[in-house]
N, CA and C of each residue as an Amber inpcrd file, in Angstrom:
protein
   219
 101.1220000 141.8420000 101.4040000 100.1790000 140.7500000 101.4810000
 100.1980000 140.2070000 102.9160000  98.9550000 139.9490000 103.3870000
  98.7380000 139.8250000 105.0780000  98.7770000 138.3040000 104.7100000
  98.7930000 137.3460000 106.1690000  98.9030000 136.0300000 105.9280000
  97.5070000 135.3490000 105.6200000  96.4830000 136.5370000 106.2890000
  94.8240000 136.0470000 105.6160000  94.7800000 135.8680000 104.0090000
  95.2670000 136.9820000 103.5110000  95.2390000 137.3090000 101.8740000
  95.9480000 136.1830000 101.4980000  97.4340000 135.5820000 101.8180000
  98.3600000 134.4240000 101.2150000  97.3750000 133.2450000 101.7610000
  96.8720000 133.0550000 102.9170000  96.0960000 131.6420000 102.7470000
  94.5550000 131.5000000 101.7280000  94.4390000 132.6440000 101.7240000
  92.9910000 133.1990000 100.9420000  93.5990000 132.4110000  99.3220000
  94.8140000 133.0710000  98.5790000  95.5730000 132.9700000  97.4750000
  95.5770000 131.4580000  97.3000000  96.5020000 130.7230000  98.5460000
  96.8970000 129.3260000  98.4160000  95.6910000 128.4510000  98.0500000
  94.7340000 129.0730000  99.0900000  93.2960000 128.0120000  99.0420000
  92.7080000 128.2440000  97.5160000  92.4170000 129.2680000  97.0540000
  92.1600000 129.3250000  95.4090000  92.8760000 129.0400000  94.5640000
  94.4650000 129.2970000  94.6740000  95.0340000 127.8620000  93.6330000
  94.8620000 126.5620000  94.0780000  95.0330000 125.8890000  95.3370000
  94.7380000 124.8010000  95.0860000  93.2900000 124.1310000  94.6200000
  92.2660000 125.1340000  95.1850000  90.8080000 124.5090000  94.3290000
  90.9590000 124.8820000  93.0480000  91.5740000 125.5790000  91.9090000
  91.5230000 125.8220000  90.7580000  92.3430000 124.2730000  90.3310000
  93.4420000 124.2800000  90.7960000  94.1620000 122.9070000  90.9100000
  93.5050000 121.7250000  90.9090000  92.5530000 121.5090000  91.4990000
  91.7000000 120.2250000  91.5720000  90.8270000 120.3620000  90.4520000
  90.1560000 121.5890000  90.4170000  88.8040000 121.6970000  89.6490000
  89.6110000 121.3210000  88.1100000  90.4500000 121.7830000  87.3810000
  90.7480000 122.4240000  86.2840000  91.5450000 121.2290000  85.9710000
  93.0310000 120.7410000  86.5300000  93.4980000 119.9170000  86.4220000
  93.2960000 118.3700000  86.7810000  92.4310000 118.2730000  87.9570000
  91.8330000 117.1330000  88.3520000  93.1370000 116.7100000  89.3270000
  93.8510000 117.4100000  89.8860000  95.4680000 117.5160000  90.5210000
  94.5400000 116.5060000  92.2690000  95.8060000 116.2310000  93.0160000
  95.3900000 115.7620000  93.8440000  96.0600000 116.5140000  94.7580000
  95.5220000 117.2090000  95.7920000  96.7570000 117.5240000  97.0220000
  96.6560000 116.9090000  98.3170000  98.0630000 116.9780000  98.5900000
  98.2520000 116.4890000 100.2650000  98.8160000 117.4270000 101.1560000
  98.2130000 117.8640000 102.0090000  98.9050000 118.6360000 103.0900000
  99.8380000 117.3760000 104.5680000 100.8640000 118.7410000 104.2370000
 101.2220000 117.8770000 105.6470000 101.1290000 118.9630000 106.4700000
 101.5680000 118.1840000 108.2280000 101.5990000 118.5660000 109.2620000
 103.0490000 119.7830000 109.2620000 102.9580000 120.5850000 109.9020000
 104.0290000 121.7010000 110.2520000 104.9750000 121.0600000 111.0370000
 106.4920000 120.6290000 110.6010000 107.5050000 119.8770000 111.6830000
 107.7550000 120.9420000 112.5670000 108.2570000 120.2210000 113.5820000
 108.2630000 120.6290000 114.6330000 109.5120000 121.4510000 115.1260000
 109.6070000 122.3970000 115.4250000 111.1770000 123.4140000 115.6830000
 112.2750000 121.9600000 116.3670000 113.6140000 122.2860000 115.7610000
 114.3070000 121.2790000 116.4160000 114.7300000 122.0190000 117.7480000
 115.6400000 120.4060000 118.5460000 115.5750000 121.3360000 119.8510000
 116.8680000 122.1840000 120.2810000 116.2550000 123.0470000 120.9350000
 117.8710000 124.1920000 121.0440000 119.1330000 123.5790000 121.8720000
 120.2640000 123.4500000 121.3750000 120.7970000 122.5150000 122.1400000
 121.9100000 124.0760000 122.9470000 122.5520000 123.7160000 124.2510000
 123.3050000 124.9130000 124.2490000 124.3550000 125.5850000 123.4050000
 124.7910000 126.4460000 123.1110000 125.6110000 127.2040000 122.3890000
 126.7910000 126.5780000 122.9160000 128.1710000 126.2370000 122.1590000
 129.2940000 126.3120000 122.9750000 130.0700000 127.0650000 121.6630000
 131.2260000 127.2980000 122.3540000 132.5660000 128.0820000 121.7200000
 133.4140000 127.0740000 121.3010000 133.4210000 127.0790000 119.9180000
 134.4380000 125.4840000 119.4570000 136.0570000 126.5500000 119.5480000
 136.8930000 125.8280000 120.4370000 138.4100000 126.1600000 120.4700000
 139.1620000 127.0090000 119.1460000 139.5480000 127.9250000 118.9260000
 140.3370000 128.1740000 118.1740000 141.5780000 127.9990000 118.3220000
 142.4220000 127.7990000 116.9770000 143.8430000 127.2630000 117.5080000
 144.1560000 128.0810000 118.4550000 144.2630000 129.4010000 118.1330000
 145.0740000 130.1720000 119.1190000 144.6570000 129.5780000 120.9190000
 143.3430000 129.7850000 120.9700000 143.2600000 129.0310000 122.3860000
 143.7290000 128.0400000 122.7720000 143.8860000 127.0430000 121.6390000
 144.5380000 125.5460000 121.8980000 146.3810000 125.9340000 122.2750000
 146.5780000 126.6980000 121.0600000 148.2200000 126.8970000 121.7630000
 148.3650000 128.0540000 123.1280000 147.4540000 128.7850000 123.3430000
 146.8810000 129.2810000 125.0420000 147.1810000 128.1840000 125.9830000
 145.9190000 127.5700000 125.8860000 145.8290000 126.5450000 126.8310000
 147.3370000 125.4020000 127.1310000 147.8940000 125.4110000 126.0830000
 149.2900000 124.6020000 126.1070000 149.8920000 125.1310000 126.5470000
 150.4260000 126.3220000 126.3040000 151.2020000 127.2590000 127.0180000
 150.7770000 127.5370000 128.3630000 149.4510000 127.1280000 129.1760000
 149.3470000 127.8370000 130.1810000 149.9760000 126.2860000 130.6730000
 149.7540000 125.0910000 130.3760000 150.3090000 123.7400000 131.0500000
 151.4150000 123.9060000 131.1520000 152.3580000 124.2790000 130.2480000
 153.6130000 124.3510000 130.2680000 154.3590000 125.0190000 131.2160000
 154.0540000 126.4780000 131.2930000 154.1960000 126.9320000 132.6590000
 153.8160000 126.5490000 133.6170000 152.6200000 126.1250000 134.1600000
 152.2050000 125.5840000 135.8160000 153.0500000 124.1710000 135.8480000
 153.3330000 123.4590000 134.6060000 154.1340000 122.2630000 135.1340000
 155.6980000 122.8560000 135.3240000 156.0780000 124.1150000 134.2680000
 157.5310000 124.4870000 135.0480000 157.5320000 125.3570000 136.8470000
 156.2670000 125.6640000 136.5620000 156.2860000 126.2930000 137.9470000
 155.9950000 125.4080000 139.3010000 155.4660000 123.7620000 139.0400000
 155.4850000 123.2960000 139.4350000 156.8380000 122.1990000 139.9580000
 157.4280000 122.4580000 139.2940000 159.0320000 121.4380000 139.0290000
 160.2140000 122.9240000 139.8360000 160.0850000 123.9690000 139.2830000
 160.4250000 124.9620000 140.3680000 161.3190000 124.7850000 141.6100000
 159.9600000 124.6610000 142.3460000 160.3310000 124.7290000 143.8180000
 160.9260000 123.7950000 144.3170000 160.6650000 122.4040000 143.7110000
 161.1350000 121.0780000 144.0790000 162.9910000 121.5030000 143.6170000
 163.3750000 121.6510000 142.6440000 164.6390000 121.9730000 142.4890000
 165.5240000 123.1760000 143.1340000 164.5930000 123.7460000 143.6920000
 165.1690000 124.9620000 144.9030000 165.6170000 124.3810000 145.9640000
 164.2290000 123.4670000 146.3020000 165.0020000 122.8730000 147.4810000
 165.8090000 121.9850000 147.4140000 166.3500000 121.2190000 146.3730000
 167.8580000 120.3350000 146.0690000 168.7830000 121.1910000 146.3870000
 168.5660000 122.2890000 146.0420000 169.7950000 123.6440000 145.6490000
 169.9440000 123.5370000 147.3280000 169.3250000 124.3100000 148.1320000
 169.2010000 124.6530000 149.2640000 169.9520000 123.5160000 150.4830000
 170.2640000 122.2110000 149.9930000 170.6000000 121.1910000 150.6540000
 171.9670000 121.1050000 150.2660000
């Protein structure tokens, strides 16, 4: 069925609809596409304990060097 033939269909039930039943119809307007918002990647734990683990190291690798050079003195 082409979309000519389904509006062809719709339009003859609804005039059989009026004629026969005395029915009332209302059309509405077509809403409007909502709007595309960007895609993001929601965190999975595993990334969350990633991302912790990567802090953990740059703050030990950061604390590091400072205690080398205590050593060194």
């Amino acid at each position: 069925m082409t979309k000519e033939e389904l509006r062809a269909e719709l339009e003859r039930q609804a005039n059989r609809f009026q004629a026969v039943y005395g029915g009332e119809i209302t059309t509405y307007a077509a809403q409007p596409d909502p709007e595309r918002k960007p895609w993001r990647k929601k965190p999975t734990i595993h990334d969350q304990v990633f991302k912790e683990e990567l802090q953990k190291i740059e703050k030990e690798l950061s604390q590091q060097p400072s205690q080398s050079n205590k050593n060194n003195l």
